[in-house]
Amino acid sequence: MIFLSLLVSLATLAVGRKVKANKSYIPFAFLVSASGFRVFLVSNLIWDYFPSFSLSRKYDLEYLSLFMVAAAYYAFTCALFHNGRPHTIDKIMYGICALCSIFTLFVTPFLPPGTVTLLREPFQIFCLLMGLTLTGITLQSMFSGAIKCADALGQAIVRAEESVRAKSEFIATMSHELRTPLNAVVGFSEIMRLEVFRPLGAKKYIEYANDINASGTHLLAVVNDVVDLSRIETGNDELHEEVLRAEGITKLVLSLSNAS
């Protein structure tokens, strides 16, 4: 088990360095190694490899692995939800785990067997405080993420409103610039079609004038429809339903097609 954990840890470090990911892979590799080390000690496999290993020293190493797992788990959770440099509370947590590890590794061998068990109740309280701290870090990360999403949504709404406003202004300007020459085209073609001042001469000229008038009227109607749609999008207009005769539209399309 410990060899598999070491293999996973080394693979994590190698892949993390290769893809240049953030440093969260380092606490994960440490957590996997510490967990494998603790499973190796708790499962009594150590006596399969070292039959004469001291029982009291095994207990010391079990507590050492517990301190390592706690520190690795805290570091991994902070790497996931707690960006930036470690805070004061983080340094305190790491310091307590380091002191417990140093005491277990270098002091307890010179003390009576079982002395390390005196750390059981204090470390349980410490683990409870660590859990509360991690809960606070996780909730803070969730709320900050929700606030960032709300800010991004608000900015997107503002940009959308500005886009709609810019489009409305563009359509208003375009409609004014198009309507003026179109009205002139429609008006002059109407005068030519009706031969107000004098006959045009060739009958083909009258047909051309009719086509120009019809095309200009159609284009002016399209511009008006675009302006109406813009008003509808902004909520400044109301729809009025009316009966539409398809026969007249069909004749108009056929006449434009024949003229082209």
Short mmCIF file of C-alpha atoms in Angstrom, two decimals:
data_model
loop_
_atom_site.label_atom_id
_atom_site.label_comp_id
_atom_site.label_asym_id
_atom_site.label_seq_id
_atom_site.Cartn_x
_atom_site.Cartn_y
_atom_site.Cartn_z
CA MET A 1 0.00 0.00 0.00
CA ILE A 2 2.74 2.42 0.89
CA PHE A 3 4.54 1.68 -2.36
CA LEU A 4 1.38 2.38 -4.34
CA SER A 5 0.91 5.65 -2.46
CA LEU A 6 4.47 6.66 -3.18
CA LEU A 7 3.98 5.80 -6.83
CA VAL A 8 0.81 7.94 -7.02
CA SER A 9 2.58 10.80 -5.24
CA LEU A 10 5.53 10.72 -7.60
CA ALA A 11 3.22 10.54 -10.62
CA THR A 12 1.25 13.52 -9.28
CA LEU A 13 4.40 15.57 -8.83
CA ALA A 14 5.67 14.64 -12.29
CA VAL A 15 2.42 15.44 -14.06
CA GLY A 16 1.92 18.66 -12.08
CA ARG A 17 5.39 19.93 -12.99
CA LYS A 18 4.96 18.93 -16.62
CA VAL A 19 1.64 20.68 -17.19
CA LYS A 20 2.74 23.64 -15.01
CA ALA A 21 -0.42 23.48 -12.90
CA ASN A 22 -0.93 25.46 -9.72
CA LYS A 23 0.76 24.27 -6.55
CA SER A 24 -2.31 22.34 -5.32
CA TYR A 25 -0.80 19.09 -6.64
CA ILE A 26 1.98 19.27 -4.03
CA PRO A 27 -0.38 19.05 -0.98
CA PHE A 28 -2.28 16.29 -2.78
CA ALA A 29 0.90 14.26 -3.29
CA PHE A 30 1.83 14.82 0.36
CA LEU A 31 -1.66 13.74 1.45
CA VAL A 32 -1.48 10.52 -0.57
CA SER A 33 1.94 9.68 0.83
CA ALA A 34 0.92 10.39 4.43
CA SER A 35 -2.28 8.37 4.04
CA GLY A 36 -0.38 5.40 2.63
CA PHE A 37 2.15 5.63 5.44
CA ARG A 38 -0.64 5.64 8.06
CA VAL A 39 -2.43 2.66 6.46
CA PHE A 40 0.86 0.78 6.42
CA LEU A 41 1.33 1.35 10.15
CA VAL A 42 -2.25 0.83 11.32
CA SER A 43 -2.68 -2.42 9.37
CA ASN A 44 0.29 -4.03 11.20
CA LEU A 45 2.03 -4.72 7.90
CA ILE A 46 5.18 -3.30 9.38
CA TRP A 47 5.80 -6.55 11.27
CA ASP A 48 5.70 -8.48 7.99
CA TYR A 49 8.75 -6.53 6.88
CA PHE A 50 10.32 -5.75 10.28
CA PRO A 51 9.33 -8.53 12.78
CA SER A 52 11.45 -7.12 15.59
CA PHE A 53 10.05 -3.60 15.33
CA SER A 54 9.15 -2.12 18.73
CA LEU A 55 5.46 -1.86 19.54
CA SER A 56 5.88 1.42 21.40
CA ARG A 57 7.78 2.87 18.47
CA LYS A 58 5.00 1.71 16.15
CA TYR A 59 2.51 3.70 18.22
CA ASP A 60 4.78 6.72 17.97
CA LEU A 61 4.89 6.42 14.18
CA GLU A 62 1.12 5.96 14.01
CA TYR A 63 0.66 9.28 15.78
CA LEU A 64 3.29 10.82 13.54
CA SER A 65 1.38 9.67 10.45
CA LEU A 66 -1.81 11.11 11.97
CA PHE A 67 -0.16 14.51 12.37
CA MET A 68 1.16 14.32 8.80
CA VAL A 69 -2.27 13.42 7.40
CA ALA A 70 -3.90 16.30 9.31
CA ALA A 71 -1.38 18.82 7.99
CA ALA A 72 -1.61 17.45 4.43
CA TYR A 73 -5.41 17.46 4.46
CA TYR A 74 -5.49 21.03 5.73
CA ALA A 75 -2.96 22.14 3.10
CA PHE A 76 -4.85 20.39 0.31
CA THR A 77 -8.18 21.96 1.32
CA CYS A 78 -6.57 25.39 1.55
CA ALA A 79 -5.06 24.90 -1.92
CA LEU A 80 -8.53 24.19 -3.31
CA PHE A 81 -10.53 26.97 -1.62
CA HIS A 82 -7.98 29.38 -0.17
CA ASN A 83 -5.92 31.19 -2.80
CA GLY A 84 -2.99 33.39 -1.97
CA ARG A 85 -0.35 33.27 0.75
CA PRO A 86 -1.08 31.41 4.02
CA HIS A 87 -2.88 33.41 6.68
CA THR A 88 -1.97 33.56 10.34
CA ILE A 89 -4.44 30.80 11.25
CA ASP A 90 -2.89 28.58 8.58
CA LYS A 91 0.58 29.09 10.00
CA ILE A 92 -0.74 28.24 13.48
CA MET A 93 -2.26 24.98 12.20
CA TYR A 94 0.93 23.97 10.40
CA GLY A 95 3.01 24.94 13.43
CA ILE A 96 0.98 22.78 15.82
CA CYS A 97 1.23 19.79 13.47
CA ALA A 98 4.98 20.35 13.10
CA LEU A 99 5.50 20.59 16.88
CA CYS A 100 3.51 17.39 17.45
CA SER A 101 5.51 15.62 14.74
CA ILE A 102 8.84 16.77 16.17
CA PHE A 103 7.81 15.72 19.67
CA THR A 104 6.72 12.28 18.44
CA LEU A 105 9.75 11.72 16.27
CA PHE A 106 12.58 13.01 18.46
CA VAL A 107 11.32 13.28 22.06
CA THR A 108 9.09 10.27 22.73
CA PRO A 109 11.90 7.70 22.13
CA PHE A 110 13.51 9.01 25.33
CA LEU A 111 10.27 8.92 27.33
CA PRO A 112 8.37 5.94 28.80
CA PRO A 113 6.40 3.86 26.25
CA GLY A 114 2.93 5.20 25.55
CA THR A 115 3.79 8.81 26.36
CA VAL A 116 2.64 9.85 22.90
CA THR A 117 -0.93 8.88 23.83
CA LEU A 118 -1.04 11.94 26.06
CA LEU A 119 -1.49 13.95 22.86
CA ARG A 120 -4.70 12.12 21.96
CA GLU A 121 -7.27 14.37 23.64
CA PRO A 122 -5.49 17.68 22.85
CA PHE A 123 -5.09 16.64 19.23
CA GLN A 124 -8.77 15.68 19.01
CA ILE A 125 -9.66 19.20 20.11
CA PHE A 126 -7.16 20.53 17.61
CA CYS A 127 -8.76 18.46 14.83
CA LEU A 128 -12.16 19.87 15.77
CA LEU A 129 -10.80 23.41 15.49
CA MET A 130 -9.16 22.50 12.21
CA GLY A 131 -12.47 21.21 10.87
CA LEU A 132 -14.24 24.41 11.88
CA THR A 133 -11.51 26.45 10.21
CA LEU A 134 -11.76 24.45 6.99
CA THR A 135 -15.54 24.84 7.05
CA GLY A 136 -15.12 28.59 7.35
CA ILE A 137 -12.63 28.64 4.48
CA THR A 138 -14.96 26.59 2.29
CA LEU A 139 -17.99 28.77 3.04
CA GLN A 140 -15.98 31.93 2.46
CA SER A 141 -14.83 30.60 -0.92
CA MET A 142 -18.39 29.68 -1.88
CA PHE A 143 -19.81 33.05 -0.89
CA SER A 144 -17.00 34.95 -2.58
CA GLY A 145 -17.59 32.92 -5.74
CA ALA A 146 -21.31 33.73 -5.59
CA ILE A 147 -20.52 37.42 -5.14
CA LYS A 148 -18.15 37.36 -8.11
CA CYS A 149 -20.82 35.66 -10.23
CA ALA A 150 -23.37 38.28 -9.19
CA ASP A 151 -20.94 41.07 -10.08
CA ALA A 152 -20.18 39.47 -13.45
CA LEU A 153 -23.91 39.09 -14.11
CA GLY A 154 -24.52 42.73 -13.24
CA GLN A 155 -21.74 43.85 -15.57
CA ALA A 156 -23.12 41.65 -18.35
CA ILE A 157 -26.58 43.20 -17.89
CA VAL A 158 -25.08 46.70 -18.05
CA ARG A 159 -23.17 45.83 -21.23
CA ALA A 160 -26.31 44.34 -22.76
CA GLU A 161 -28.30 47.48 -21.97
CA GLU A 162 -25.57 49.64 -23.46
CA SER A 163 -25.55 47.45 -26.58
CA VAL A 164 -29.33 47.76 -26.96
CA ARG A 165 -29.10 51.51 -26.47
CA ALA A 166 -26.34 51.81 -29.07
CA LYS A 167 -28.32 49.70 -31.52
CA SER A 168 -31.42 51.82 -31.01
CA GLU A 169 -29.43 55.00 -31.62
CA PHE A 170 -27.88 53.48 -34.74
CA ILE A 171 -31.25 52.40 -36.10
CA ALA A 172 -32.75 55.82 -35.39
CA THR A 173 -29.89 57.53 -37.24
CA MET A 174 -29.99 55.04 -40.10
CA SER A 175 -33.74 55.35 -40.52
CA HIS A 176 -33.47 59.13 -40.73
CA GLU A 177 -30.62 58.97 -43.26
CA LEU A 178 -32.47 56.43 -45.40
CA ARG A 179 -35.95 57.85 -45.19
CA THR A 180 -34.97 61.25 -46.56
CA PRO A 181 -33.56 60.04 -49.92
CA LEU A 182 -36.18 57.29 -50.17
CA ASN A 183 -38.98 59.81 -49.80
CA ALA A 184 -37.37 61.83 -52.59
CA VAL A 185 -37.06 58.74 -54.81
CA VAL A 186 -40.68 57.74 -54.14
CA GLY A 187 -41.95 61.28 -54.68
CA PHE A 188 -40.07 61.98 -57.91
CA SER A 189 -40.89 58.56 -59.34
CA GLU A 190 -44.54 59.19 -58.54
CA ILE A 191 -44.39 62.49 -60.47
CA MET A 192 -42.72 60.78 -63.43
CA ARG A 193 -45.16 57.85 -63.31
CA LEU A 194 -48.15 60.18 -63.41
CA GLU A 195 -46.54 62.41 -66.07
CA VAL A 196 -47.44 65.52 -64.12
CA PHE A 197 -45.39 68.00 -66.15
CA ARG A 198 -45.31 66.36 -69.58
CA PRO A 199 -45.44 62.93 -71.19
CA LEU A 200 -42.31 60.88 -70.84
CA GLY A 201 -42.46 59.74 -74.41
CA ALA A 202 -41.73 56.02 -74.57
CA LYS A 203 -44.13 53.77 -72.71
CA LYS A 204 -41.17 51.84 -71.25
CA TYR A 205 -40.22 54.90 -69.21
CA ILE A 206 -43.56 54.75 -67.41
CA GLU A 207 -42.95 51.09 -66.54
CA TYR A 208 -39.52 51.99 -65.22
CA ALA A 209 -40.98 54.78 -63.14
CA ASN A 210 -43.57 52.37 -61.72
CA ASP A 211 -40.82 49.89 -60.80
CA ILE A 212 -38.72 52.63 -59.19
CA ASN A 213 -41.71 53.83 -57.21
CA ALA A 214 -42.66 50.33 -56.10
CA SER A 215 -39.06 49.45 -55.12
CA GLY A 216 -38.60 52.70 -53.20
CA THR A 217 -41.92 52.22 -51.43
CA HIS A 218 -40.95 48.64 -50.53
CA LEU A 219 -37.55 49.69 -49.20
CA LEU A 220 -39.15 52.46 -47.17
CA ALA A 221 -41.58 49.94 -45.70
CA VAL A 222 -38.64 47.67 -44.77
CA VAL A 223 -36.90 50.57 -43.01
CA ASN A 224 -40.10 51.33 -41.14
CA ASP A 225 -40.40 47.68 -40.12
CA VAL A 226 -36.84 47.70 -38.77
CA VAL A 227 -37.58 50.81 -36.74
CA ASP A 228 -40.80 49.25 -35.44
CA LEU A 229 -38.95 46.07 -34.39
CA SER A 230 -36.38 48.19 -32.55
CA ARG A 231 -39.18 49.97 -30.70
CA ILE A 232 -40.78 46.63 -29.82
CA GLU A 233 -37.48 45.32 -28.39
CA THR A 234 -37.14 48.37 -26.19
CA GLY A 235 -40.79 48.16 -25.11
CA ASN A 236 -41.71 51.56 -26.61
CA ASP A 237 -44.27 50.33 -29.11
CA GLU A 238 -47.46 48.31 -29.24
CA LEU A 239 -48.52 45.72 -31.79
CA HIS A 240 -51.75 46.28 -33.69
CA GLU A 241 -53.11 43.25 -35.50
CA GLU A 242 -54.72 43.76 -38.93
CA VAL A 243 -55.89 41.71 -41.87
CA LEU A 244 -53.24 41.16 -44.56
CA ARG A 245 -54.13 40.36 -48.16
CA ALA A 246 -51.66 37.91 -49.61
CA GLU A 247 -52.84 38.62 -53.15
CA GLY A 248 -51.44 42.13 -53.20
CA ILE A 249 -48.09 41.00 -51.79
CA THR A 250 -47.87 38.24 -54.40
CA LYS A 251 -48.52 40.68 -57.25
CA LEU A 252 -45.91 43.04 -55.86
CA VAL A 253 -43.29 40.28 -55.67
CA LEU A 254 -44.10 39.09 -59.18
CA SER A 255 -43.86 42.60 -60.58
CA LEU A 256 -40.48 43.16 -58.93
CA SER A 257 -39.26 39.79 -60.22
CA ASN A 258 -40.40 40.55 -63.77
CA ALA A 259 -38.79 43.97 -63.63
CA SER A 260 -35.45 42.48 -62.62
#
